[in-house]
Amino acid sequence: MSEDAESEVSGYHKLLQELPRTGPGTKAGEMLRRYWHPVCLSADLKDIPLAVRILSEDLVAFRNRGGRPGLLGIRCPHRLASLEYGQCTDDGLMCSYHGWRFDGLGRCIDQPLEPRDSALKNKIRHLWYPVEEWGEVIWAYMGPDKEAPPPLPKIDVLARADGEVKIVVGDIRNYSYLNWMENFADMGHATVLHGLLIRDIPDALKPFNDDSIKNWTPLPLEFVETDYGMKTVSVLDTGDPEIKFVNTWSLAMPVHWRFSGIRSGFPPDFTDERQEGGGMIRIIDDTHFELFRYNLFRKGNFPGTFLFGLPADLKGTAARKPHDKRKYSGWEGIPALEDLVLQESQGEIPDRRLEHLASSDRGVIMMRRIWHEAMEAVANGKDPKGVDRKPREMLEVDTYHGHIKASEIKIGPENMPPSTNGRGLIRDSRGNLVFA
Amino acid sequence: MSEDAESEVSGYHKLLQELPRTGPGTKAGEMLRRYWHPVCLSADLKDIPLAVRILSEDLVAFRNRGGRPGLLGIRCPHRLASLEYGQCTDDGLMCSYHGWRFDGLGRCIDQPLEPRDSALKNKIRHLWYPVEEWGEVIWAYMGPDKEAPPPLPKIDVLARADGEVKIVVGDIRNYSYLNWMENFADMGHATVLHGLLIRDIPDALKPFNDDSIKNWTPLPLEFVETDYGMKTVSVLDTGDPEIKFVNTWSLAMPVHWRFSGIRSGFPPDFTDERQEGGGMIRIIDDTHFELFRYNLFRKGNFPGTFLFGLPADLKGTAARKPHDKRKYSGWEGIPALEDLVLQESQGEIPDRRLEHLASSDRGVIMMRRIWHEAMEAVANGKDPKGVDRKPREMLEVDTYHGHIKASEIKIGPENMPPSTNGRGLIRDSRGNLVFA
Amino acid sequence: MSEDAESEVSGYHKLLQELPRTGPGTKAGEMLRRYWHPVCLSADLKDIPLAVRILSEDLVAFRNRGGRPGLLGIRCPHRLASLEYGQCTDDGLMCSYHGWRFDGLGRCIDQPLEPRDSALKNKIRHLWYPVEEWGEVIWAYMGPDKEAPPPLPKIDVLARADGEVKIVVGDIRNYSYLNWMENFADMGHATVLHGLLIRDIPDALKPFNDDSIKNWTPLPLEFVETDYGMKTVSVLDTGDPEIKFVNTWSLAMPVHWRFSGIRSGFPPDFTDERQEGGGMIRIIDDTHFELFRYNLFRKGNFPGTFLFGLPADLKGTAARKPHDKRKYSGWEGIPALEDLVLQESQGEIPDRRLEHLASSDRGVIMMRRIWHEAMEAVANGKDPKGVDRKPREMLEVDTYHGHIKASEIKIGPENMPPSTNGRGLIRDSRGNLVFA
């Protein structure tokens, strides 16, 4: 290896060490702070405060009795008692220790043990972050421009009215969120990992399957950078040479993933199911995150979710062997569990210096480059990819999924090709957004 | 902020970082080592050794078969086996590994595997500390002058014969003992924290309550330095302008707290109950301590304790909500639990640089100053506050609690004003110690 | 103490700090890597991989479908997923994430997602170690000369055909393996620690006991360096001045211990029982190890094991006292448990600077010297004690145990004296190896 190559490698390793960092003052943490992040579900904020760790910061979310949500530093600035044990009041959150009360902008609005004419409270400004409540989710913006943040991008599924959205939270992982994101940018793993056990198609699912596509292993994959992040596209032959089957998986910076269909193109075959799915991540800290998974159920959809979510007992469909003493035994057979086991097994923050990347890692390499460029953009005082200062009705994320004429296929960074026949988020022949 | 103010602040922060340290060689640890500390109850030393960590030192307490207690370093100096698994003998403690035997002065008195004429054992002097057994408690002195320690100060309640003393141990906390002490020096918190839920007075308690005092919120508080430490005094109006109600809470350096009455002046009202209470701390290390709580029950006393001790299930009287996932749910309503929750929530060792102290923190500020001066005294080779080289019959600690003529009120460092009508530890009109 | 003595002491302390280290690149770890180590039982390798940590390295053992065992680094070199969740194939182990497959020499033999003509896999060489399967145990060699390792030494008991060998694994300790080895080099502890409770001899054991020997306390002990490590020999009087009782305990470098007899000479008396026992250690890391205990049962042997193994409930025969809150209560009375309690109590890695060695520690001192010399030999590019490049049928370890004529006693580094009457591993009068 030449010296140049060595220094190239060591620069890459430096990047890989910086990328999983989430705390304030870290290069990647500063990048992450230019986006809105999910905090909790709207339904989670009732009449008591909720301790919530986001981007390595310990915060407390609450809803005042007027119904307005807020997000503050968890420790009362008086004598550092936790506001997790505070009291929700008409206009803010009161520390239970000495009664200091704060509004959602961090202003101290009462100090009951101080003299009535004391001006001390006017000198206190507690840590606060702007929040928005939209799509049954509480969102926060933790950037330095928090007084004038960019508008909240409204991810398409949550903005849709043509079906019922169900959001499931509470799946907390003990490793870097990048293990998850890289797994999603690397659809090639599906043909190996999710093909370990050949599963029978359940009867309830058969009507949604399309048996015409057989060439799923290994998946032919294209990786395309987009304005919101990147997407992976797979174009597959059908029986008819004029008709192709196209499937699309997208990552929207920095914590969103999106796909269509209950199988999302995974083996053993494909489906014309119109259900859309995806999710987003609450980044807790460098080595923990929580998944917010959602599905849009429209009329005629299969009522289950992606093959079919993490089983409560963390057990796959493989037989459990008495001599299997591993943390996860009998784990093969459920894709969501297979992903968990392999992602976790990579380590809390994998030591990427030990990797040997191959051509099938093009998606991972693209994702790291895009995340890196976003990090550099912020370090240079610019907005990173996907931040838009103009209000938008919806953040459009490609999830085309369905059959298309071979002559019309056009894979590139723009949104999906015209079609009245596709599935997922598509444009019609005039370029307008439609949902097939 | 001026540069002087900055350096003043940083000096204060240095102090606050030094103060919670307890180990040998730390400035605060050296100060603590000039006082006697509780080790365990007399009843805890039976026929097996007891591992006990005090001031960050791992020790073993034992009682030889002659009945005499001792306190040694936990590791046998031979090959470092733990003396926790040693054998109590007629004259000392024997290591179970090779039979080396030690007396209470750390002298090695037997090495059964060595030749009979070996002089090796005379060269061994194991770590030892002097202990005293008094008031049903084993006490230790860990200072450099351990060969000639100051006399054990006999805290008043434990020295009393006019009632039955009950001591309860085993409540171990996982944060700095100073969180506890500061909470006690800060009686203002009572009107907020202990007033979160307005409790009904239980029928059994009603005879001891005095409904004449209504102005308990916020408590008017005076903080007074004393020879043993400090005290907090509250003087309240009654219906009669000539009669005041006085309540006193005391801290005796460095691990004792004392008060009178089952409610000790806490809302919703006051009581003439004569029961006396308090306790002391076994400092385990910087972030752990054990409470030794005691109560003196005299004839006619309410048979319960301070509102009413920590509940075994760590549950308050507030309704538990199904959506409450906090470590302590439904915690409000029991003062001892409220104190635990808020003290623990401040953190193992709170980062005091983040505090914003207010006028209601005068007691906390006084306590820190007194502790600081004690630390400086020891650093300058002097005895700290409360150490008395002359034998005393009793360590008198102010806990005046009751009605007094307005004209006789005199609040100051000396013990409580003359009264035949007060409660707790008082002096009569001739200055002699009496118990009303 | 003179300066020379001080520097001698500090050199000794440096040694004692180096000795417990096991990782690659440490002086002691390099020494340990010149020996074969037990990995697991043959029976442990079935159809799924087994994560196994040895000498501070995380590895995965597996058996391919052809029956051949292998040992690889646990993390797939591709993207660091754990091979613990890999799949055993006909010819190797396949990572479940992207299908990279490895043989037992660490060669990458398939990358299913790469183009068929890719040469990438030829550039991959994964961490591997040679293994051998012998005596129902999988063994590994982790030295730098792993391509041409010394032959596996075949410890005598496992090579024997004159009885049934039973191996028990799974007893994992959370302290340095040297605590265990030193305990075995220090037979003097037996007369104290294992004599704490005078045990009745169970009826089933009585036929194997020899009541003629009474002088067991303290044991007269000789320590002798041998070619395989060291041995401890005890020569005791019987009723007949011409007949002595000889007992031998051996340590074979670096992880083997051997003795004869169910009591192995421990009080209250001795036995002519011919059963042989011992074991070896899987060194997990600096502070963890697993015991592989074995016993050879021959016709007429007592069917139990060494007094009588670690009880499942970790309880001794001493009465449990309600006030005993120690981790091990009522622990006295079972030698294997007594050893566990005292060894563990010395600490994960005892701070040997605090020791005070005595004349009864001659065995421990010899063992440290031998281990030290082995460490220095390796640092100087030589093979350490006990490594033999010539194939041997058996590693002979002295365990003489029985009566002998006083005139024939000869204690020295060579194997045991001629005898047709001894027990354990002995030589006959012509110097040939026999098993009595």
PDB file of N, CA, C and O in Angstrom, chain B residues 46-49 75-82 84-87 94-100 112-115 120 124, chain C residues 182-183 186 188 191-193 321 323-324 326-328 331-332 341-342 345-346 351 354-361:
ATOM      1  N   LYS B  46     -22.099 -10.415  65.689  1.00  0.00           N
ATOM      2  CA  LYS B  46     -22.347 -11.657  66.408  1.00  0.00           C
ATOM      3  C   LYS B  46     -21.099 -12.530  66.252  1.00  0.00           C
ATOM      4  O   LYS B  46     -19.985 -12.089  66.566  1.00  0.00           O
ATOM      5  N   ASP B  47     -21.265 -13.714  65.716  1.00  0.00           N
ATOM      6  CA  ASP B  47     -20.149 -14.674  65.684  1.00  0.00           C
ATOM      7  C   ASP B  47     -19.466 -14.776  64.321  1.00  0.00           C
ATOM      8  O   ASP B  47     -18.637 -15.649  64.112  1.00  0.00           O
ATOM      9  N   ILE B  48     -19.832 -13.880  63.395  1.00  0.00           N
ATOM     10  CA  ILE B  48     -19.118 -13.852  62.103  1.00  0.00           C
ATOM     11  C   ILE B  48     -18.703 -12.424  61.810  1.00  0.00           C
ATOM     12  O   ILE B  48     -19.329 -11.474  62.285  1.00  0.00           O
ATOM     13  N   PRO B  49     -17.636 -12.262  61.039  1.00  0.00           N
ATOM     14  CA  PRO B  49     -17.181 -10.892  60.731  1.00  0.00           C
ATOM     15  C   PRO B  49     -18.167 -10.183  59.803  1.00  0.00           C
ATOM     16  O   PRO B  49     -18.962 -10.823  59.105  1.00  0.00           O
ATOM     17  N   ARG B  75      -8.472  -6.940  53.949  1.00  0.00           N
ATOM     18  CA  ARG B  75      -7.619  -7.936  53.306  1.00  0.00           C
ATOM     19  C   ARG B  75      -6.516  -8.389  54.259  1.00  0.00           C
ATOM     20  O   ARG B  75      -5.757  -7.563  54.769  1.00  0.00           O
ATOM     21  N   CYS B  76      -6.418  -9.688  54.452  1.00  0.00           N
ATOM     22  CA  CYS B  76      -5.325 -10.224  55.260  1.00  0.00           C
ATOM     23  C   CYS B  76      -3.993  -9.787  54.651  1.00  0.00           C
ATOM     24  O   CYS B  76      -3.798  -9.902  53.433  1.00  0.00           O
ATOM     25  N   PRO B  77      -3.068  -9.271  55.455  1.00  0.00           N
ATOM     26  CA  PRO B  77      -1.796  -8.803  54.898  1.00  0.00           C
ATOM     27  C   PRO B  77      -0.912  -9.930  54.388  1.00  0.00           C
ATOM     28  O   PRO B  77       0.071  -9.661  53.711  1.00  0.00           O
ATOM     29  N   HIS B  78      -1.261 -11.177  54.674  1.00  0.00           N
ATOM     30  CA  HIS B  78      -0.454 -12.297  54.208  1.00  0.00           C
ATOM     31  C   HIS B  78      -0.595 -12.453  52.690  1.00  0.00           C
ATOM     32  O   HIS B  78       0.250 -12.008  51.944  1.00  0.00           O
ATOM     33  N   ARG B  79      -1.727 -13.001  52.250  1.00  0.00           N
ATOM     34  CA  ARG B  79      -1.902 -13.169  50.801  1.00  0.00           C
ATOM     35  C   ARG B  79      -3.237 -12.616  50.331  1.00  0.00           C
ATOM     36  O   ARG B  79      -3.775 -13.013  49.317  1.00  0.00           O
ATOM     37  N   LEU B  80      -3.766 -11.642  51.077  1.00  0.00           N
ATOM     38  CA  LEU B  80      -4.848 -10.764  50.626  1.00  0.00           C
ATOM     39  C   LEU B  80      -6.228 -11.427  50.574  1.00  0.00           C
ATOM     40  O   LEU B  80      -7.168 -10.871  49.992  1.00  0.00           O
ATOM     41  N   ALA B  81      -6.374 -12.557  51.206  1.00  0.00           N
ATOM     42  CA  ALA B  81      -7.717 -13.128  51.325  1.00  0.00           C
ATOM     43  C   ALA B  81      -8.567 -12.209  52.205  1.00  0.00           C
ATOM     44  O   ALA B  81      -8.062 -11.471  53.042  1.00  0.00           O
ATOM     45  N   SER B  82      -9.873 -12.268  51.996  1.00  0.00           N
ATOM     46  CA  SER B  82     -10.745 -11.372  52.730  1.00  0.00           C
ATOM     47  C   SER B  82     -11.022 -11.890  54.134  1.00  0.00           C
ATOM     48  O   SER B  82     -11.449 -13.038  54.312  1.00  0.00           O
ATOM     49  N   GLU B  84     -13.444 -10.989  55.760  1.00  0.00           N
ATOM     50  CA  GLU B  84     -14.894 -11.162  55.874  1.00  0.00           C
ATOM     51  C   GLU B  84     -15.220 -12.639  56.081  1.00  0.00           C
ATOM     52  O   GLU B  84     -16.232 -12.981  56.682  1.00  0.00           O
ATOM     53  N   TYR B  85     -14.359 -13.510  55.538  1.00  0.00           N
ATOM     54  CA  TYR B  85     -14.574 -14.950  55.714  1.00  0.00           C
ATOM     55  C   TYR B  85     -13.673 -15.517  56.805  1.00  0.00           C
ATOM     56  O   TYR B  85     -13.425 -16.715  56.860  1.00  0.00           O
ATOM     57  N   GLY B  86     -13.157 -14.648  57.666  1.00  0.00           N
ATOM     58  CA  GLY B  86     -12.341 -15.084  58.772  1.00  0.00           C
ATOM     59  C   GLY B  86     -13.181 -15.684  59.899  1.00  0.00           C
ATOM     60  O   GLY B  86     -14.413 -15.733  59.827  1.00  0.00           O
ATOM     61  N   GLN B  87     -12.480 -16.126  60.944  1.00  0.00           N
ATOM     62  CA  GLN B  87     -13.135 -16.786  62.081  1.00  0.00           C
ATOM     63  C   GLN B  87     -12.916 -15.945  63.334  1.00  0.00           C
ATOM     64  O   GLN B  87     -11.773 -15.579  63.659  1.00  0.00           O
ATOM     65  N   MET B  94      -9.252 -14.609  62.935  1.00  0.00           N
ATOM     66  CA  MET B  94      -8.310 -15.461  62.232  1.00  0.00           C
ATOM     67  C   MET B  94      -8.661 -15.538  60.750  1.00  0.00           C
ATOM     68  O   MET B  94      -9.824 -15.773  60.402  1.00  0.00           O
ATOM     69  N   CYS B  95      -7.674 -15.354  59.887  1.00  0.00           N
ATOM     70  CA  CYS B  95      -7.891 -15.541  58.465  1.00  0.00           C
ATOM     71  C   CYS B  95      -8.118 -17.024  58.199  1.00  0.00           C
ATOM     72  O   CYS B  95      -7.356 -17.877  58.669  1.00  0.00           O
ATOM     73  N   SER B  96      -9.122 -17.350  57.434  1.00  0.00           N
ATOM     74  CA  SER B  96      -9.452 -18.758  57.188  1.00  0.00           C
ATOM     75  C   SER B  96      -8.495 -19.431  56.214  1.00  0.00           C
ATOM     76  O   SER B  96      -8.526 -20.651  56.085  1.00  0.00           O
ATOM     77  N   TYR B  97      -7.661 -18.638  55.526  1.00  0.00           N
ATOM     78  CA  TYR B  97      -6.844 -19.232  54.468  1.00  0.00           C
ATOM     79  C   TYR B  97      -5.621 -19.950  55.048  1.00  0.00           C
ATOM     80  O   TYR B  97      -5.386 -21.122  54.783  1.00  0.00           O
ATOM     81  N   HIS B  98      -4.829 -19.236  55.874  1.00  0.00           N
ATOM     82  CA  HIS B  98      -3.624 -19.837  56.444  1.00  0.00           C
ATOM     83  C   HIS B  98      -3.542 -19.633  57.947  1.00  0.00           C
ATOM     84  O   HIS B  98      -2.499 -19.875  58.548  1.00  0.00           O
ATOM     85  N   GLY B  99      -4.604 -19.117  58.541  1.00  0.00           N
ATOM     86  CA  GLY B  99      -4.692 -19.091  59.976  1.00  0.00           C
ATOM     87  C   GLY B  99      -4.022 -17.919  60.681  1.00  0.00           C
ATOM     88  O   GLY B  99      -3.944 -17.921  61.908  1.00  0.00           O
ATOM     89  N   TRP B 100      -3.559 -16.932  59.919  1.00  0.00           N
ATOM     90  CA  TRP B 100      -2.990 -15.782  60.611  1.00  0.00           C
ATOM     91  C   TRP B 100      -4.078 -15.132  61.456  1.00  0.00           C
ATOM     92  O   TRP B 100      -5.206 -14.969  60.999  1.00  0.00           O
ATOM     93  N   PRO B 112       0.067 -20.150  62.255  1.00  0.00           N
ATOM     94  CA  PRO B 112       0.233 -21.562  62.607  1.00  0.00           C
ATOM     95  C   PRO B 112       1.087 -22.364  61.631  1.00  0.00           C
ATOM     96  O   PRO B 112       1.587 -23.421  62.001  1.00  0.00           O
ATOM     97  N   LEU B 113       1.243 -21.886  60.362  1.00  0.00           N
ATOM     98  CA  LEU B 113       2.051 -22.647  59.414  1.00  0.00           C
ATOM     99  C   LEU B 113       3.532 -22.258  59.461  1.00  0.00           C
ATOM    100  O   LEU B 113       4.354 -22.860  58.776  1.00  0.00           O
ATOM    101  N   GLU B 114       3.873 -21.257  60.271  1.00  0.00           N
ATOM    102  CA  GLU B 114       5.273 -20.850  60.390  1.00  0.00           C
ATOM    103  C   GLU B 114       5.940 -21.632  61.533  1.00  0.00           C
ATOM    104  O   GLU B 114       5.256 -22.112  62.440  1.00  0.00           O
ATOM    105  N   PRO B 115       7.269 -21.766  61.455  1.00  0.00           N
ATOM    106  CA  PRO B 115       7.977 -22.417  62.573  1.00  0.00           C
ATOM    107  C   PRO B 115       7.646 -21.713  63.889  1.00  0.00           C
ATOM    108  O   PRO B 115       7.446 -20.498  63.925  1.00  0.00           O
ATOM    109  N   LEU B 120       8.513 -13.608  62.438  1.00  0.00           N
ATOM    110  CA  LEU B 120       7.845 -12.869  61.370  1.00  0.00           C
ATOM    111  C   LEU B 120       6.602 -12.146  61.863  1.00  0.00           C
ATOM    112  O   LEU B 120       6.339 -11.008  61.497  1.00  0.00           O
ATOM    113  N   ILE B 124       4.539  -7.826  61.567  1.00  0.00           N
ATOM    114  CA  ILE B 124       3.277  -7.523  60.871  1.00  0.00           C
ATOM    115  C   ILE B 124       2.427  -6.618  61.751  1.00  0.00           C
ATOM    116  O   ILE B 124       2.195  -6.917  62.913  1.00  0.00           O
TER     117      ILE B 124
ATOM    118  N   GLU C 182      -1.949 -20.619  42.257  1.00  0.00           N
ATOM    119  CA  GLU C 182      -1.187 -20.401  43.481  1.00  0.00           C
ATOM    120  C   GLU C 182      -1.775 -21.183  44.647  1.00  0.00           C
ATOM    121  O   GLU C 182      -1.052 -21.676  45.510  1.00  0.00           O
ATOM    122  N   ASN C 183      -3.068 -21.270  44.681  1.00  0.00           N
ATOM    123  CA  ASN C 183      -3.718 -22.048  45.728  1.00  0.00           C
ATOM    124  C   ASN C 183      -3.263 -23.508  45.675  1.00  0.00           C
ATOM    125  O   ASN C 183      -3.064 -24.158  46.703  1.00  0.00           O
ATOM    126  N   ASP C 186       0.223 -24.206  46.922  1.00  0.00           N
ATOM    127  CA  ASP C 186       0.299 -23.821  48.336  1.00  0.00           C
ATOM    128  C   ASP C 186      -0.541 -24.810  49.136  1.00  0.00           C
ATOM    129  O   ASP C 186      -1.627 -24.505  49.606  1.00  0.00           O
ATOM    130  N   GLY C 188      -0.124 -25.970  51.956  1.00  0.00           N
ATOM    131  CA  GLY C 188      -0.222 -25.679  53.378  1.00  0.00           C
ATOM    132  C   GLY C 188      -1.590 -25.167  53.779  1.00  0.00           C
ATOM    133  O   GLY C 188      -2.055 -25.414  54.897  1.00  0.00           O
ATOM    134  N   THR C 191      -4.331 -27.536  55.606  1.00  0.00           N
ATOM    135  CA  THR C 191      -4.477 -27.885  57.017  1.00  0.00           C
ATOM    136  C   THR C 191      -5.230 -26.819  57.792  1.00  0.00           C
ATOM    137  O   THR C 191      -5.788 -27.116  58.851  1.00  0.00           O
ATOM    138  N   VAL C 192      -5.268 -25.594  57.281  1.00  0.00           N
ATOM    139  CA  VAL C 192      -6.071 -24.556  57.936  1.00  0.00           C
ATOM    140  C   VAL C 192      -7.458 -24.505  57.310  1.00  0.00           C
ATOM    141  O   VAL C 192      -8.464 -24.807  57.942  1.00  0.00           O
ATOM    142  N   LEU C 193      -7.496 -24.118  56.041  1.00  0.00           N
ATOM    143  CA  LEU C 193      -8.778 -23.856  55.390  1.00  0.00           C
ATOM    144  C   LEU C 193      -9.653 -25.100  55.344  1.00  0.00           C
ATOM    145  O   LEU C 193     -10.856 -25.041  55.649  1.00  0.00           O
ATOM    146  N   LYS C 321     -26.401 -19.151  59.067  1.00  0.00           N
ATOM    147  CA  LYS C 321     -26.950 -18.337  60.144  1.00  0.00           C
ATOM    148  C   LYS C 321     -27.831 -17.240  59.546  1.00  0.00           C
ATOM    149  O   LYS C 321     -27.448 -16.640  58.539  1.00  0.00           O
ATOM    150  N   HIS C 323     -28.218 -14.271  60.337  1.00  0.00           N
ATOM    151  CA  HIS C 323     -27.570 -12.959  60.287  1.00  0.00           C
ATOM    152  C   HIS C 323     -26.374 -12.948  59.343  1.00  0.00           C
ATOM    153  O   HIS C 323     -25.671 -11.949  59.264  1.00  0.00           O
ATOM    154  N   ASP C 324     -26.145 -14.022  58.624  1.00  0.00           N
ATOM    155  CA  ASP C 324     -25.002 -14.085  57.718  1.00  0.00           C
ATOM    156  C   ASP C 324     -25.430 -13.554  56.346  1.00  0.00           C
ATOM    157  O   ASP C 324     -26.159 -14.230  55.609  1.00  0.00           O
ATOM    158  N   ARG C 326     -23.257 -12.501  54.001  1.00  0.00           N
ATOM    159  CA  ARG C 326     -22.156 -12.550  53.044  1.00  0.00           C
ATOM    160  C   ARG C 326     -22.585 -13.223  51.745  1.00  0.00           C
ATOM    161  O   ARG C 326     -23.564 -13.971  51.727  1.00  0.00           O
ATOM    162  N   LYS C 327     -21.847 -12.983  50.679  1.00  0.00           N
ATOM    163  CA  LYS C 327     -22.175 -13.610  49.390  1.00  0.00           C
ATOM    164  C   LYS C 327     -22.235 -15.122  49.548  1.00  0.00           C
ATOM    165  O   LYS C 327     -23.118 -15.776  48.995  1.00  0.00           O
ATOM    166  N   TYR C 328     -21.284 -15.674  50.264  1.00  0.00           N
ATOM    167  CA  TYR C 328     -21.300 -17.107  50.545  1.00  0.00           C
ATOM    168  C   TYR C 328     -21.557 -17.272  52.037  1.00  0.00           C
ATOM    169  O   TYR C 328     -20.718 -16.891  52.854  1.00  0.00           O
ATOM    170  N   TRP C 331     -20.449 -21.434  54.261  1.00  0.00           N
ATOM    171  CA  TRP C 331     -19.594 -21.908  53.169  1.00  0.00           C
ATOM    172  C   TRP C 331     -18.595 -22.955  53.620  1.00  0.00           C
ATOM    173  O   TRP C 331     -18.072 -23.717  52.791  1.00  0.00           O
ATOM    174  N   GLU C 332     -18.303 -23.024  54.911  1.00  0.00           N
ATOM    175  CA  GLU C 332     -17.276 -23.946  55.358  1.00  0.00           C
ATOM    176  C   GLU C 332     -17.724 -25.404  55.246  1.00  0.00           C
ATOM    177  O   GLU C 332     -18.892 -25.710  55.448  1.00  0.00           O
ATOM    178  N   VAL C 341     -14.196 -19.614  47.682  1.00  0.00           N
ATOM    179  CA  VAL C 341     -14.474 -18.426  48.495  1.00  0.00           C
ATOM    180  C   VAL C 341     -13.179 -17.662  48.772  1.00  0.00           C
ATOM    181  O   VAL C 341     -13.097 -16.446  48.595  1.00  0.00           O
ATOM    182  N   LEU C 342     -12.138 -18.374  49.174  1.00  0.00           N
ATOM    183  CA  LEU C 342     -10.901 -17.670  49.543  1.00  0.00           C
ATOM    184  C   LEU C 342     -10.180 -17.126  48.318  1.00  0.00           C
ATOM    185  O   LEU C 342      -9.651 -16.007  48.342  1.00  0.00           O
ATOM    186  N   SER C 345     -11.970 -14.131  47.126  1.00  0.00           N
ATOM    187  CA  SER C 345     -11.851 -13.018  48.080  1.00  0.00           C
ATOM    188  C   SER C 345     -10.525 -12.291  47.954  1.00  0.00           C
ATOM    189  O   SER C 345     -10.374 -11.170  48.427  1.00  0.00           O
ATOM    190  N   GLN C 346      -9.545 -12.919  47.307  1.00  0.00           N
ATOM    191  CA  GLN C 346      -8.256 -12.233  47.128  1.00  0.00           C
ATOM    192  C   GLN C 346      -8.347 -11.083  46.138  1.00  0.00           C
ATOM    193  O   GLN C 346      -7.460 -10.240  46.067  1.00  0.00           O
ATOM    194  N   ASP C 351      -3.638  -7.182  44.507  1.00  0.00           N
ATOM    195  CA  ASP C 351      -2.546  -6.212  44.514  1.00  0.00           C
ATOM    196  C   ASP C 351      -1.400  -6.793  45.350  1.00  0.00           C
ATOM    197  O   ASP C 351      -1.326  -6.596  46.551  1.00  0.00           O
ATOM    198  N   LEU C 354       0.856  -5.639  48.387  1.00  0.00           N
ATOM    199  CA  LEU C 354       0.418  -5.580  49.786  1.00  0.00           C
ATOM    200  C   LEU C 354       0.680  -6.877  50.537  1.00  0.00           C
ATOM    201  O   LEU C 354       0.419  -6.963  51.729  1.00  0.00           O
ATOM    202  N   GLU C 355       1.219  -7.871  49.852  1.00  0.00           N
ATOM    203  CA  GLU C 355       1.449  -9.170  50.490  1.00  0.00           C
ATOM    204  C   GLU C 355       2.602  -9.139  51.500  1.00  0.00           C
ATOM    205  O   GLU C 355       3.504  -8.309  51.416  1.00  0.00           O
ATOM    206  N   HIS C 356       2.572 -10.102  52.399  1.00  0.00           N
ATOM    207  CA  HIS C 356       3.692 -10.383  53.293  1.00  0.00           C
ATOM    208  C   HIS C 356       3.920 -11.889  53.263  1.00  0.00           C
ATOM    209  O   HIS C 356       3.245 -12.633  53.988  1.00  0.00           O
ATOM    210  N   LEU C 357       4.849 -12.321  52.416  1.00  0.00           N
ATOM    211  CA  LEU C 357       5.046 -13.764  52.249  1.00  0.00           C
ATOM    212  C   LEU C 357       5.826 -14.336  53.426  1.00  0.00           C
ATOM    213  O   LEU C 357       6.623 -13.649  54.065  1.00  0.00           O
ATOM    214  N   ALA C 358       5.585 -15.598  53.685  1.00  0.00           N
ATOM    215  CA  ALA C 358       6.210 -16.269  54.818  1.00  0.00           C
ATOM    216  C   ALA C 358       6.850 -17.572  54.342  1.00  0.00           C
ATOM    217  O   ALA C 358       6.775 -17.922  53.161  1.00  0.00           O
ATOM    218  N   SER C 359       7.480 -18.281  55.245  1.00  0.00           N
ATOM    219  CA  SER C 359       8.178 -19.505  54.843  1.00  0.00           C
ATOM    220  C   SER C 359       7.207 -20.540  54.293  1.00  0.00           C
ATOM    221  O   SER C 359       7.558 -21.358  53.450  1.00  0.00           O
ATOM    222  N   SER C 360       5.948 -20.492  54.718  1.00  0.00           N
ATOM    223  CA  SER C 360       4.972 -21.455  54.208  1.00  0.00           C
ATOM    224  C   SER C 360       4.569 -21.157  52.770  1.00  0.00           C
ATOM    225  O   SER C 360       3.842 -21.931  52.164  1.00  0.00           O
ATOM    226  N   ASP C 361       5.047 -20.040  52.234  1.00  0.00           N
ATOM    227  CA  ASP C 361       4.718 -19.683  50.851  1.00  0.00           C
ATOM    228  C   ASP C 361       5.789 -20.136  49.867  1.00  0.00           C
ATOM    229  O   ASP C 361       5.839 -19.633  48.743  1.00  0.00           O
TER     230      ASP C 361
END
